Amino acid sequence: MAYRNFSDTAFTETVAATAPATLTPLERTTVLLSIHDSRCSLGASPRFDRIVGALFGIARPSRLADVRLEALRRYAILLRMDGDSIDPVETATLRDLGFSAGQMVAVRALIAQAA
């Protein structure tokens, strides 16, 4: 029986090189729409949002129903706000949801173009 060492960095680099490096049209749209969102759209509870909305008439952007797209939106907002000092947890979350390093570079490029 054959055994493959998945901790081998050469194997990991090969897989990363063959992973798709482009964003789907929906993912691109999510990143581009997030350019207008502020940091406050990332936190706060729905109950707090309703109270603020009722008192001051302030509407906050809704969270996306798709967990993967919401994580991408969050990453794009934090990347735009924090730049290279973005929390590594955000990057790890995107990787866990199936985004490749090439796709994260594509997000950076989209944000840079929009700025």
mmCIF file of C-alpha atoms in Angstrom:
data_model
loop_
_atom_site.group_PDB
_atom_site.id
_atom_site.type_symbol
_atom_site.label_atom_id
_atom_site.label_comp_id
_atom_site.label_asym_id
_atom_site.label_seq_id
_atom_site.Cartn_x
_atom_site.Cartn_y
_atom_site.Cartn_z
ATOM 1 C CA MET A 1 0.000 0.000 0.000
ATOM 2 C CA ALA A 2 1.319 3.437 -0.885
ATOM 3 C CA TYR A 3 1.757 6.114 1.714
ATOM 4 C CA ARG A 4 1.754 9.832 1.038
ATOM 5 C CA ASN A 5 3.225 12.264 3.559
ATOM 6 C CA PHE A 6 0.745 15.159 3.526
ATOM 7 C CA SER A 7 2.978 17.257 5.757
ATOM 8 C CA ASP A 8 5.488 17.389 2.885
ATOM 9 C CA THR A 9 5.809 21.050 1.839
ATOM 10 C CA ALA A 10 6.530 20.181 -1.803
ATOM 11 C CA PHE A 11 3.188 18.366 -1.993
ATOM 12 C CA THR A 12 1.396 21.287 -0.339
ATOM 13 C CA GLU A 13 2.966 23.770 -2.757
ATOM 14 C CA THR A 14 1.959 21.602 -5.716
ATOM 15 C CA VAL A 15 -1.645 21.488 -4.536
ATOM 16 C CA ALA A 16 -1.645 25.256 -3.926
ATOM 17 C CA ALA A 17 -0.276 25.871 -7.419
ATOM 18 C CA THR A 18 -3.036 23.798 -9.023
ATOM 19 C CA ALA A 19 -5.838 25.330 -6.935
ATOM 20 C CA PRO A 20 -8.001 27.894 -8.722
ATOM 21 C CA ALA A 21 -6.497 31.367 -8.345
ATOM 22 C CA THR A 22 -9.455 33.280 -9.677
ATOM 23 C CA LEU A 23 -12.617 34.356 -7.951
ATOM 24 C CA THR A 24 -16.037 33.425 -9.230
ATOM 25 C CA PRO A 25 -18.256 36.283 -10.418
ATOM 26 C CA LEU A 26 -20.272 36.043 -7.179
ATOM 27 C CA GLU A 27 -17.108 36.212 -5.083
ATOM 28 C CA ARG A 28 -15.847 39.210 -7.097
ATOM 29 C CA THR A 29 -19.177 40.967 -6.596
ATOM 30 C CA THR A 30 -19.033 40.260 -2.855
ATOM 31 C CA VAL A 31 -15.569 41.834 -2.603
ATOM 32 C CA LEU A 32 -16.570 44.856 -4.686
ATOM 33 C CA LEU A 33 -19.736 45.448 -2.660
ATOM 34 C CA SER A 34 -17.770 45.205 0.585
ATOM 35 C CA ILE A 35 -15.731 48.243 -0.417
ATOM 36 C CA HIS A 36 -18.602 50.458 0.738
ATOM 37 C CA ASP A 37 -19.065 48.621 4.064
ATOM 38 C CA SER A 38 -17.526 49.916 7.269
ATOM 39 C CA ARG A 39 -15.949 48.003 10.134
ATOM 40 C CA CYS A 40 -19.115 48.396 12.200
ATOM 41 C CA SER A 41 -20.966 46.148 9.733
ATOM 42 C CA LEU A 42 -18.896 43.234 11.018
ATOM 43 C CA GLY A 43 -20.014 43.227 14.620
ATOM 44 C CA ALA A 44 -23.044 44.097 16.705
ATOM 45 C CA SER A 45 -26.005 41.903 17.350
ATOM 46 C CA PRO A 46 -29.215 42.031 15.286
ATOM 47 C CA ARG A 47 -31.064 43.261 18.367
ATOM 48 C CA PHE A 48 -28.662 46.188 18.768
ATOM 49 C CA ASP A 49 -29.026 46.945 15.045
ATOM 50 C CA ARG A 50 -32.812 47.152 15.402
ATOM 51 C CA ILE A 51 -32.546 49.517 18.376
ATOM 52 C CA VAL A 52 -30.050 51.800 16.622
ATOM 53 C CA GLY A 53 -32.169 51.729 13.483
ATOM 54 C CA ALA A 54 -35.331 52.626 15.377
ATOM 55 C CA LEU A 55 -33.718 55.440 17.365
ATOM 56 C CA PHE A 56 -31.481 57.029 14.770
ATOM 57 C CA GLY A 57 -32.694 55.703 11.439
ATOM 58 C CA ILE A 58 -29.312 54.110 10.733
ATOM 59 C CA ALA A 59 -29.408 50.955 8.675
ATOM 60 C CA ARG A 60 -26.402 48.654 8.751
ATOM 61 C CA PRO A 61 -25.560 46.290 5.915
ATOM 62 C CA SER A 62 -27.036 42.827 6.342
ATOM 63 C CA ARG A 63 -24.852 39.830 6.804
ATOM 64 C CA LEU A 64 -24.768 37.420 3.918
ATOM 65 C CA ALA A 65 -26.631 34.140 4.273
ATOM 66 C CA ASP A 66 -23.765 32.142 2.775
ATOM 67 C CA VAL A 67 -21.085 31.572 5.427
ATOM 68 C CA ARG A 68 -18.341 31.385 2.811
ATOM 69 C CA LEU A 69 -19.312 34.685 1.191
ATOM 70 C CA GLU A 70 -19.735 36.393 4.562
ATOM 71 C CA ALA A 71 -16.214 35.318 5.533
ATOM 72 C CA LEU A 72 -14.949 36.696 2.219
ATOM 73 C CA ARG A 73 -16.783 39.989 2.829
ATOM 74 C CA ARG A 74 -15.336 40.197 6.327
ATOM 75 C CA TYR A 75 -11.824 39.467 5.040
ATOM 76 C CA ALA A 76 -12.139 42.125 2.326
ATOM 77 C CA ILE A 77 -13.329 44.779 4.794
ATOM 78 C CA LEU A 78 -10.587 44.019 7.300
ATOM 79 C CA LEU A 79 -7.974 43.857 4.560
ATOM 80 C CA ARG A 80 -9.070 47.267 3.314
ATOM 81 C CA MET A 81 -9.049 48.739 6.834
ATOM 82 C CA ASP A 82 -6.002 47.012 8.360
ATOM 83 C CA GLY A 83 -3.853 46.210 5.326
ATOM 84 C CA ASP A 84 -1.019 43.826 6.051
ATOM 85 C CA SER A 85 -1.721 43.837 9.783
ATOM 86 C CA ILE A 86 -4.888 41.774 9.290
ATOM 87 C CA ASP A 87 -5.428 39.134 11.962
ATOM 88 C CA PRO A 88 -4.047 35.732 10.822
ATOM 89 C CA VAL A 89 -7.253 34.132 12.124
ATOM 90 C CA GLU A 90 -9.161 35.781 9.257
ATOM 91 C CA THR A 91 -6.767 34.290 6.716
ATOM 92 C CA ALA A 92 -7.017 30.875 8.376
ATOM 93 C CA THR A 93 -10.808 31.093 8.300
ATOM 94 C CA LEU A 94 -10.767 31.695 4.545
ATOM 95 C CA ARG A 95 -8.385 28.785 4.014
ATOM 96 C CA ASP A 96 -10.631 26.530 6.092
ATOM 97 C CA LEU A 97 -13.565 27.528 3.885
ATOM 98 C CA GLY A 98 -11.687 26.493 0.744
ATOM 99 C CA PHE A 99 -10.116 29.704 -0.534
ATOM 100 C CA SER A 100 -6.642 29.307 -2.013
ATOM 101 C CA ALA A 101 -3.683 31.625 -1.543
ATOM 102 C CA GLY A 102 -4.130 32.733 -5.154
ATOM 103 C CA GLN A 103 -7.719 33.722 -4.482
ATOM 104 C CA MET A 104 -6.615 35.796 -1.495
ATOM 105 C CA VAL A 105 -4.130 37.565 -3.750
ATOM 106 C CA ALA A 106 -6.993 38.218 -6.177
ATOM 107 C CA VAL A 107 -8.985 39.812 -3.316
ATOM 108 C CA ARG A 108 -6.012 42.072 -2.548
ATOM 109 C CA ALA A 109 -5.785 43.057 -6.204
ATOM 110 C CA LEU A 110 -9.493 43.912 -6.376
ATOM 111 C CA ILE A 111 -9.253 46.079 -3.267
ATOM 112 C CA ALA A 112 -6.132 47.816 -4.586
ATOM 113 C CA GLN A 113 -7.880 48.575 -7.890
ATOM 114 C CA ALA A 114 -10.887 50.041 -6.129
ATOM 115 C CA ALA A 115 -8.803 52.327 -3.883
#
